[in-house]
Structures are given as structure tokens and as C-alpha cells.
mmCIF file of C-alpha atoms and ligand atoms in Angstrom:
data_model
loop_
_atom_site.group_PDB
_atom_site.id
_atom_site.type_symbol
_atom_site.label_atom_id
_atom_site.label_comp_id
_atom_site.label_asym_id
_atom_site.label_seq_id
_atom_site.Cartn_x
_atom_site.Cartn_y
_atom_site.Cartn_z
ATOM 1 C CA UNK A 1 -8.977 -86.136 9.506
ATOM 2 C CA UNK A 2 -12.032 -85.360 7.538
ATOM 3 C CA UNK A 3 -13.304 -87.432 4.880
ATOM 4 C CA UNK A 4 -13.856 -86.534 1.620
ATOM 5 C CA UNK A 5 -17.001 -87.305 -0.323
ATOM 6 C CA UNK A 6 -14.718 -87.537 -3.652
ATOM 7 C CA UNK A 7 -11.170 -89.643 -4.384
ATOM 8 C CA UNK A 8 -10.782 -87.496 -7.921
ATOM 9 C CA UNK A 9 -11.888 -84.177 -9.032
ATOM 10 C CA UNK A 10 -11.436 -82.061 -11.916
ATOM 11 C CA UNK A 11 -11.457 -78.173 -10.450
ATOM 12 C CA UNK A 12 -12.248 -75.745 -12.867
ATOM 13 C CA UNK A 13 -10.855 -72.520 -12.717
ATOM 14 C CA UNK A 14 -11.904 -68.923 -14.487
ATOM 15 C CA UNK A 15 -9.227 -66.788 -15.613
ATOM 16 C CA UNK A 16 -10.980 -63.825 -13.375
ATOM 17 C CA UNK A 17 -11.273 -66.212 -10.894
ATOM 18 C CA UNK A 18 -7.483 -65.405 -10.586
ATOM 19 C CA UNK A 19 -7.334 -62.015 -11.637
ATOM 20 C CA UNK A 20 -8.738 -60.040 -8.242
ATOM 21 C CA UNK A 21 -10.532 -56.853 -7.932
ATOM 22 C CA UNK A 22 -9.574 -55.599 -11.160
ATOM 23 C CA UNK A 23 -11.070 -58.286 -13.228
ATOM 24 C CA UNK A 24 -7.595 -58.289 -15.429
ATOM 25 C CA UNK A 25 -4.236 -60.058 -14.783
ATOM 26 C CA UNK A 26 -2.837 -62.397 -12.496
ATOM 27 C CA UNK A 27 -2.923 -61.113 -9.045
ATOM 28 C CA UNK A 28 -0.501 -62.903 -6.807
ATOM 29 C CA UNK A 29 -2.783 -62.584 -3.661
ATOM 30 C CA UNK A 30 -5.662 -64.441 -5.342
ATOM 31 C CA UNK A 31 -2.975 -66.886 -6.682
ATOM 32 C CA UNK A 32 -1.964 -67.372 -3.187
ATOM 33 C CA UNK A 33 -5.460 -67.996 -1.742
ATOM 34 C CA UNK A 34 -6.325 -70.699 -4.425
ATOM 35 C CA UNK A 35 -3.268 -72.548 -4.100
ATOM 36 C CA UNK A 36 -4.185 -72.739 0.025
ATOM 37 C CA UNK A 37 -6.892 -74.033 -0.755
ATOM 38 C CA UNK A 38 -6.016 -76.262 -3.245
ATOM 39 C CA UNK A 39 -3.355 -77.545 -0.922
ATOM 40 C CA UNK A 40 -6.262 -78.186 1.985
ATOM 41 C CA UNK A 41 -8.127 -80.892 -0.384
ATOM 42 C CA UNK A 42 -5.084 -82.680 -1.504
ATOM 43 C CA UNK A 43 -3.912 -82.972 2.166
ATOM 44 C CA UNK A 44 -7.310 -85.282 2.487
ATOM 45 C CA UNK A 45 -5.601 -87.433 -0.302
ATOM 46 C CA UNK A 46 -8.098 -86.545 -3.436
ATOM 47 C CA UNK A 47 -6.622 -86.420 -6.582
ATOM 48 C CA UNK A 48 -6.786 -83.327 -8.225
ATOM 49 C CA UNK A 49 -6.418 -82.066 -11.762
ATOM 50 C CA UNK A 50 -7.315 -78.125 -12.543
ATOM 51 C CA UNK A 51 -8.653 -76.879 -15.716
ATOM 52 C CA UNK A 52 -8.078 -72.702 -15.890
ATOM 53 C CA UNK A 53 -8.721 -70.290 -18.710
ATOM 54 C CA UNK A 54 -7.977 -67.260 -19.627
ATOM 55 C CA UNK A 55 -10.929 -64.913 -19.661
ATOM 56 C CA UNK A 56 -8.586 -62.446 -17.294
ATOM 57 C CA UNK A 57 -6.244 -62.380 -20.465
ATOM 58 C CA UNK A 58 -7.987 -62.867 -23.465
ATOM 59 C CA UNK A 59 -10.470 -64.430 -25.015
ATOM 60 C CA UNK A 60 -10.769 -66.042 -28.695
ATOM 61 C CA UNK A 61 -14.607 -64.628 -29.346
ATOM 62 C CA UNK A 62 -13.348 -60.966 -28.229
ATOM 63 C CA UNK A 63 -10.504 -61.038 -30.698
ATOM 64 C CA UNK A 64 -12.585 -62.712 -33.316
ATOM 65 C CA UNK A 65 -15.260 -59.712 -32.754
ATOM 66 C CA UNK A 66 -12.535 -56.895 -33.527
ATOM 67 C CA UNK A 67 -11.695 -58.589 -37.165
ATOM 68 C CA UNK A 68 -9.290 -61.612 -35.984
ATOM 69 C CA UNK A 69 -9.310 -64.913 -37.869
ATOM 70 C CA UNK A 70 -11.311 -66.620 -34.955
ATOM 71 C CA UNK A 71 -9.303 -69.760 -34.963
ATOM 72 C CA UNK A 72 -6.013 -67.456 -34.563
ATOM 73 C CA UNK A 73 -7.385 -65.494 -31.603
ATOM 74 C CA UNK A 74 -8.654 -68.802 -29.978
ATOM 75 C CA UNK A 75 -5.021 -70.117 -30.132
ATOM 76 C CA UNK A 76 -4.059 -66.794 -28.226
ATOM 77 C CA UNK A 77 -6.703 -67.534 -25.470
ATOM 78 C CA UNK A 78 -5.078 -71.064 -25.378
ATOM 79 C CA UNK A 79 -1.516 -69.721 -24.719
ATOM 80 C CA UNK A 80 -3.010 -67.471 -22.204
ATOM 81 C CA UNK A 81 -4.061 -70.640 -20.389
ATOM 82 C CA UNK A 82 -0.634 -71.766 -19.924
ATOM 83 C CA UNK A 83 0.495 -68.557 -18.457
ATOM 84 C CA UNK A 84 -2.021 -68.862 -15.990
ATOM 85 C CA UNK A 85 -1.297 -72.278 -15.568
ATOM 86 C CA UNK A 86 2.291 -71.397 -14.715
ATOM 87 C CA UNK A 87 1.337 -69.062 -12.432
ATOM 88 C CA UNK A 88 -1.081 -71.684 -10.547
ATOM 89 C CA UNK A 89 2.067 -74.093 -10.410
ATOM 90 C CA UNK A 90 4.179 -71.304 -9.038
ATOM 91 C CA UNK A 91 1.844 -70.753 -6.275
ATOM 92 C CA UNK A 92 0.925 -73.932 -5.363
ATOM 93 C CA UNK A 93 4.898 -75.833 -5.258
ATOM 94 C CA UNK A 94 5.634 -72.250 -3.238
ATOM 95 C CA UNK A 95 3.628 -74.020 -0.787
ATOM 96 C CA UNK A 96 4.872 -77.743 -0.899
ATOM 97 C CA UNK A 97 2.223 -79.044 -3.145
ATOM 98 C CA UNK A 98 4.037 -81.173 -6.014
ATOM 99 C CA UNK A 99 2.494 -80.366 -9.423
ATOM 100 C CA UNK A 100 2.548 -80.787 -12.915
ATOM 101 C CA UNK A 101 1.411 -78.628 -15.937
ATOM 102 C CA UNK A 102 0.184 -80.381 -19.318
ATOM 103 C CA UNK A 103 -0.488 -78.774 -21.997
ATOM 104 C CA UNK A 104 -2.516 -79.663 -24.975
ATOM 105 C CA UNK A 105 -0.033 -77.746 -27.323
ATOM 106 C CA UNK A 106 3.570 -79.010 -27.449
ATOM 107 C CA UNK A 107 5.465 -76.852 -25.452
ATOM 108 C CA UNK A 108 8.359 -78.851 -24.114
ATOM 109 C CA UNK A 109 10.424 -76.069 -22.220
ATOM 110 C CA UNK A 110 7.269 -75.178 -20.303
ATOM 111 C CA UNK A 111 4.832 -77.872 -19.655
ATOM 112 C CA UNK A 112 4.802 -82.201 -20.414
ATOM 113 C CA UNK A 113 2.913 -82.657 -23.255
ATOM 114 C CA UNK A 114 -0.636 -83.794 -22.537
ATOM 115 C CA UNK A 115 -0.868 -87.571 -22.542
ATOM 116 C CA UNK A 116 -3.837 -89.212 -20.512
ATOM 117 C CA UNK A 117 -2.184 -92.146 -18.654
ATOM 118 C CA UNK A 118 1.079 -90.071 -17.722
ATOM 119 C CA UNK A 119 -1.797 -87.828 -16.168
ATOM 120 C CA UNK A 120 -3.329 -90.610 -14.505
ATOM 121 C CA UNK A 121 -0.037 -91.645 -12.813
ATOM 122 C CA UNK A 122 0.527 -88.339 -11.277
ATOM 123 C CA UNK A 123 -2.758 -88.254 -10.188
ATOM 124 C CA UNK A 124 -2.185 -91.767 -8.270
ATOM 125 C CA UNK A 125 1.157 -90.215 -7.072
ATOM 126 C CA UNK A 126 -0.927 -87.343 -5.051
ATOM 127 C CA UNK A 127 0.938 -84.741 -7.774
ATOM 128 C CA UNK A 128 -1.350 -82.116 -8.383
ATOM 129 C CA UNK A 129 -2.285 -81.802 -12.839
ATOM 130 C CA UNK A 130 -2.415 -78.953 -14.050
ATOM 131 C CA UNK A 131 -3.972 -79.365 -17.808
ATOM 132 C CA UNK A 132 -2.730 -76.113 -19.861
ATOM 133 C CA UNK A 133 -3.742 -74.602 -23.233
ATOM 134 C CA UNK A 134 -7.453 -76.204 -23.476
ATOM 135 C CA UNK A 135 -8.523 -78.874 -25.758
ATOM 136 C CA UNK A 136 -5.362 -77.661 -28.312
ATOM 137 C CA UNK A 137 -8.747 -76.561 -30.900
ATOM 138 C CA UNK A 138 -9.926 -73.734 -31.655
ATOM 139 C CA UNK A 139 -13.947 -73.351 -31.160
ATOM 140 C CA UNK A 140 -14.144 -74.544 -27.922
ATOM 141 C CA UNK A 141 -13.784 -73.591 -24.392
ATOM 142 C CA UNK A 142 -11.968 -74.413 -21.428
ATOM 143 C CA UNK A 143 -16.043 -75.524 -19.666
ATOM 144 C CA UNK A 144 -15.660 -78.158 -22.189
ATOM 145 C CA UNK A 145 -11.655 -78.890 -21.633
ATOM 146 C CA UNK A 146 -12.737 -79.612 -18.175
ATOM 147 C CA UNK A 147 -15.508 -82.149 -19.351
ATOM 148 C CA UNK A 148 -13.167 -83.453 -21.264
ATOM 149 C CA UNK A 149 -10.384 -84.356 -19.240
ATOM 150 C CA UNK A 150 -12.682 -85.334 -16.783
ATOM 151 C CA UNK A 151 -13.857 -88.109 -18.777
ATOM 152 C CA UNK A 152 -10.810 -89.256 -19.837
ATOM 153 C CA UNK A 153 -9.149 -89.351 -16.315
ATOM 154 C CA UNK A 154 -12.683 -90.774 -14.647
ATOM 155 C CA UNK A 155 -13.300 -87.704 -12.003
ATOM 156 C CA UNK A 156 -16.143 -88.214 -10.172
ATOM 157 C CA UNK A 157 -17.207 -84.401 -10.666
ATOM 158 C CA UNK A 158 -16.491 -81.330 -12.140
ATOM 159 C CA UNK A 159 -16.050 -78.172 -9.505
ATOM 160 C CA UNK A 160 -16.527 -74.930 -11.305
ATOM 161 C CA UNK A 161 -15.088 -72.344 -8.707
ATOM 162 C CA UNK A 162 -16.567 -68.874 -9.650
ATOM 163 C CA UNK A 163 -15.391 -65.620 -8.272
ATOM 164 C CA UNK A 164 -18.416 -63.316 -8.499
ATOM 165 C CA UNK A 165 -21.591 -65.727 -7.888
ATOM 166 C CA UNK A 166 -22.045 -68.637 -5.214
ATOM 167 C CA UNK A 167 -24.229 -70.872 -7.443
ATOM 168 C CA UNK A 168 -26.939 -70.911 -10.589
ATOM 169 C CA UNK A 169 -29.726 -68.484 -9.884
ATOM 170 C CA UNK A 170 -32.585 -68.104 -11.780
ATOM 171 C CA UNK A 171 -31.639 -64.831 -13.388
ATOM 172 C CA UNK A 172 -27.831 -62.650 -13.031
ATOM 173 C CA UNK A 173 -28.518 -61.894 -8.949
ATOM 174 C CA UNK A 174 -26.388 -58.947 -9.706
ATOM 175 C CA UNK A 175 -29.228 -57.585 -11.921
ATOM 176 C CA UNK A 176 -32.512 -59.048 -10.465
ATOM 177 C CA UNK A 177 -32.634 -58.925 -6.852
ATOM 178 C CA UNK A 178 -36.005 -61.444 -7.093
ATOM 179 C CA UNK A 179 -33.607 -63.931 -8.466
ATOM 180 C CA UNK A 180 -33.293 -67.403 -6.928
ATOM 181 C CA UNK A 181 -30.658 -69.522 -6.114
ATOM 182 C CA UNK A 182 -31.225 -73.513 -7.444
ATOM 183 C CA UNK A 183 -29.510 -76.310 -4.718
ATOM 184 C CA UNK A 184 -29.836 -78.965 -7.389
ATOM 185 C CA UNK A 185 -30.951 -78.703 -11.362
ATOM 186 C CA UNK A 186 -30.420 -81.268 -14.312
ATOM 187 C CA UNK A 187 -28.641 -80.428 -17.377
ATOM 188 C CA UNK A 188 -31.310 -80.442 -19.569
ATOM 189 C CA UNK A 189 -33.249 -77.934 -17.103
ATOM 190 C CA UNK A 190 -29.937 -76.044 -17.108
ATOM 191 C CA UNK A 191 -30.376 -76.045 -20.769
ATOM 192 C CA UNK A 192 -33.462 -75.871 -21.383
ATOM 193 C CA UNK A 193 -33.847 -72.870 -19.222
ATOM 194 C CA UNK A 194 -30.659 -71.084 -20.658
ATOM 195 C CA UNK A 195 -29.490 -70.697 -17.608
ATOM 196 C CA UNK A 196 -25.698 -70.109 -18.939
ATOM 197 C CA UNK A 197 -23.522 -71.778 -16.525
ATOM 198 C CA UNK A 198 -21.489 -73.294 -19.492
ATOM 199 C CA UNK A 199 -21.867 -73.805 -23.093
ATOM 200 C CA UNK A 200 -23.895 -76.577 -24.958
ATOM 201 C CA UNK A 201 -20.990 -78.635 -25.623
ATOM 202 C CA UNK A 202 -19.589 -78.849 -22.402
ATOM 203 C CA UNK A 203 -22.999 -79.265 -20.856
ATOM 204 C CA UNK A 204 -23.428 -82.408 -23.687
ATOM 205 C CA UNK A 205 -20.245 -84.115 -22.696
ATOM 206 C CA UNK A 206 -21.012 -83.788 -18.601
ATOM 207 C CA UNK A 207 -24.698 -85.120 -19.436
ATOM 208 C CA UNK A 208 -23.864 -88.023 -21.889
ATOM 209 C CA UNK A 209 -20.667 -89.244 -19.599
ATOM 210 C CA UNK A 210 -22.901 -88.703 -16.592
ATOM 211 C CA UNK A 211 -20.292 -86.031 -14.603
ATOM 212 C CA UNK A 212 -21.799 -83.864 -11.957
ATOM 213 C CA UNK A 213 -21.188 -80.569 -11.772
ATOM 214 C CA UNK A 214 -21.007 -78.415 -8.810
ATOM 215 C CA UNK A 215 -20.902 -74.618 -8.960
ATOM 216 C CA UNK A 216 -19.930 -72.686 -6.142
ATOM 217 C CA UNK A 217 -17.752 -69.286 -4.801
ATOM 218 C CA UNK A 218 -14.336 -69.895 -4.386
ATOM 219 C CA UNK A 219 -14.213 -66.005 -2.778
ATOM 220 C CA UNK A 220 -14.675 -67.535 0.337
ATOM 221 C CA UNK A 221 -11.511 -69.312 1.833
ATOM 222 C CA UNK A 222 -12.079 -73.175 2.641
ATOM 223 C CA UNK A 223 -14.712 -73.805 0.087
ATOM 224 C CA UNK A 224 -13.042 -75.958 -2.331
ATOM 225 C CA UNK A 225 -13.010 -78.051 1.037
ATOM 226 C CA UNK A 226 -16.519 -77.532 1.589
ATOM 227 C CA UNK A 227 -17.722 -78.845 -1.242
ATOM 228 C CA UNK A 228 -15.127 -81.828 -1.177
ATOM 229 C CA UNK A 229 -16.648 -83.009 2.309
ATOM 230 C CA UNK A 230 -19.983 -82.890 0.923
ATOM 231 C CA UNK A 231 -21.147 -80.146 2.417
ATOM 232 C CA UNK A 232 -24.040 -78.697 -0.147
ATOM 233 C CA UNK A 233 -22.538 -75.116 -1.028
ATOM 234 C CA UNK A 234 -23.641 -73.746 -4.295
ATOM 235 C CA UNK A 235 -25.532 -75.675 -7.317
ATOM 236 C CA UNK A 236 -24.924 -79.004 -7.803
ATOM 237 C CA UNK A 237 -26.417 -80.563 -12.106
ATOM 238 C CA UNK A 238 -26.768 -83.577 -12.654
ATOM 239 C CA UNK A 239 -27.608 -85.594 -15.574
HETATM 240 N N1 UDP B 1 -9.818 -71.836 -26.065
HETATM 241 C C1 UDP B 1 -9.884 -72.566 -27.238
HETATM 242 N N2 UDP B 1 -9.990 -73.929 -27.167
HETATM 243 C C2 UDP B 1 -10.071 -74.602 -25.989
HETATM 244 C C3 UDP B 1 -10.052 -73.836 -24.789
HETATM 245 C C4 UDP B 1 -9.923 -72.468 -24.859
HETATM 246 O O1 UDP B 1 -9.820 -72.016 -28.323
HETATM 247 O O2 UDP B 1 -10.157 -75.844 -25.987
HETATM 248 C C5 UDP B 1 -9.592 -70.381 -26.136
HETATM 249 C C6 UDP B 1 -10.834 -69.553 -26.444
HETATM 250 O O3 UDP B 1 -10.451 -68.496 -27.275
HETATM 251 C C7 UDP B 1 -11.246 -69.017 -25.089
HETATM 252 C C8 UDP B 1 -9.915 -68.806 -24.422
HETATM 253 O O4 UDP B 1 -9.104 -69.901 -24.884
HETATM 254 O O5 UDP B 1 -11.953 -67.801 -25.182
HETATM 255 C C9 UDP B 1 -9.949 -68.789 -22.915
HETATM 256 O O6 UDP B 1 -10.748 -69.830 -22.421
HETATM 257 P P1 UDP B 1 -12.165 -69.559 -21.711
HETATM 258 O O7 UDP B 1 -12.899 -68.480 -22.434
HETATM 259 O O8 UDP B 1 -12.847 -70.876 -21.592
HETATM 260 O O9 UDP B 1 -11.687 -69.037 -20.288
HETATM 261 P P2 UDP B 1 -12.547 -68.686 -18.983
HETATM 262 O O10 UDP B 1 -13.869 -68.120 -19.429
HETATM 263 O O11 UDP B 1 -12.734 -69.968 -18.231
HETATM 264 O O12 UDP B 1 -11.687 -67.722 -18.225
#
């Protein structure tokens, strides 16, 4: 058995991470992959929580730029959350892997209600948390959910799985073929250099409560493992 570098980790998942080709949706295959994968790291025993969001749904700002009450349209991101949440648990107890969705808005039939030390205890029972519907407020993000939670459960790092770039680069590698991929980077470089890899306030919270951050490509099967063992795949910030 290998060993892994981590006992607790908050993984933090896109909405397109989970949406395929098509950049829209839920697409089962994708679902599938991520789950496997999932499933690999909490066979080494780490305790996992996953953040997702819902960019492969909807998002709050887009809503709020066609004339919605912003607030409103963030609340409909938030429900997205939970549907990809669901779909996450579906996927994942398909394959043996006991979870358990909490959400941050009351929705009994669905998903436990979030509450920190219930949280905790699954996490010390090897049940996979799955934390639904963001922060439950408007105006923020489901970066800073995941620095969030992973304060208040103690993770040891954040792992922001992205489905169309393997790490920070200096500039969008898609558009500048001179741009440079960082190993390591602070989060005041990260800021300073508006490099875009999250917003302020989840960059704030990971610096002030001292959570790395690594980001890395979860398009490439076994990497949530990867970066688990240690092995140095994609960016890692520190504070
Ligand atoms: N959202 C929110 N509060 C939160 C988390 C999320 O209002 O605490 C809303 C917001 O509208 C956001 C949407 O949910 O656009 C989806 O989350 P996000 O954009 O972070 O998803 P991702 O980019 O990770 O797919």
C-alpha cells in the first residue's frame, strides 16, 4: 500500500470539471471517472470532503449580468451545486464508496443539513462529505466554500482539480504559447500577479489559515492519487 502524504483533504471540484466535452451538463462518463478516482484515495484511508460548483449549470454573476437580482441568481447557482452534488454521490456509492451530501441550505429530503462536527465524524468514519449548495450566501463562490470548510474541518490542503489546465501558468497557455507553468508560488505572488486561480476572498482565507493549495488536471486518470502521494503534479501556493 502506498502512503499518502495527507490524512484529510478538501477536493475541489468545477462544475465543467464534470460536465465533459461539451462544457454543459452532467455527463455520466466524467461522473464515473471522478468517482474512480475519488474511490483510489479513500482506499489509502484519507479523509475526504469535496466542494463542487456549478459553473456547468449556472452561475450567479451570468444571471446577475442579464438583469437578475444578483443575490437571487446566486441562490440558483447554489441549488445547482446540490444537483451536482447528487450526481457525485450517485456515482461514487455506485461504486462502494459510502458518502454523504451536506448542504448549506436546509434541504432535508435531499441532503443532512450542514453541521461541522457531524461532518467531522463522517470524515473519521472513512464516509466520503460531500458539502452542497456553497457557503448558503450569496456573493461568494464555491473557491471560497472550499476554504471555508477546509478550515473548519482542519484539511491539510485544498486540491483544486481543473479540467482544461494542469497548473498556474504565467498567462492562459491556451492563448500564449510563451506561457509558463509555476511548480510552487505564494498567495500574495498569486495575487499580486493576478494570476486568477481563485478569487481574493478565497485566496485571503487559504493565506490567513495557512491552507495550501494545489492545482492540478484531473483529465488525466490517477491524479487525484498523484498528488495525494506527494508526487509534485501541477502548482502547489502556499502562504
Ligand atoms: N454561489 C454562491 N455562494 C456560495 C457558492 C456559490 O452564491 O457560497 C453561487 C454563485 O452564483 C456561483 C454559483 O453558485 O456562480 C456556482 O459556483 P461557482 O461559480 O463557484 O462554481 P464553479 O466555478 O466552481 O463551477
Amino acid at each position: 500500500m502506498t502512503t499518502a502524504r495527507y490524512r484529510r483533504i478538501v477536493l475541489k471540484l468545477s462544475g465543467e470539471a464534470l460536465s465533459g466535452e461539451q462544457g454543459y451538463g452532467i455527463e455520466p462518463k466524467i461522473i464515473q471517472s471522478v468517482a474512480n478516482q475519488v474511490k483510489e484515495v479513500a482506499e489509502m484511508g484519507v479523509e475526504i470532503a469535496i466542494v463542487v460548483g456549478a459553473g456547468n449549470i449556472w452561475r450567479g454573476k451570468v444571471g446577475s449580468e442579464m438583469g437578475m437580482d444578483r443575490a437571487t441568481a446566486d441562490y440558483m447557482g447554489m441549488l445547482a451545486t446540490v444537483m451536482n452534488s447528487l450526481a457525485l454521490q450517485d456515482g461514487l456509492e455506485n461504486m462502494g464508496v459510502e458518502t454523504r451530501v451536506q448542504s448549506s441550505i436546509e434541504m432535508r429530503q435531499v441532503a443532512e443539513p450542514y453541521i461541522r462536527r457531524k461532518a467531522i465524524r463522517h470524515l473519521q468514519k472513512k464516509r466520503v462529505v460531500i458539502f452542497a449548495a456553497g457557503t448558503g450566501n450569496p456573493f461568494f463562490s464555491t473557491d471560497t466554500t472550499a476554504a471555508l470548510r477546509a478550515a473548519e474541518i482542519e484539511a491539510e490542503v485544498i486540491l483544486m482539480a481543473k479540467n482544461n489546465v494542469d497548473g498556474v501558468y504565467t498567462d492562459d497557455p491556451q492563448v500564449n504559447k510563451n506561457a509558463e507553468k509555476y511548480d510552487n508560488l505564494s498567495y500574495m505572488e498569486m495575487l499580486n500577479e493576478g494570476l486568477g486561480v481563485m478569487d481574493s476572498t478565497a485566496s485571503s482565507l487559504c493565506m490567513d489559515n495557512d491552507i495550501p493549495l494545489v492545482v492540478f488536471s484531473i483529465t488525466e486518470e490517477g491524479n487525484i492519487k498523484r498528488v495525494v502521494e506527494g508526487e509534485s503534479i501541477g502548482t502547489t501556493i502556499r502562504g
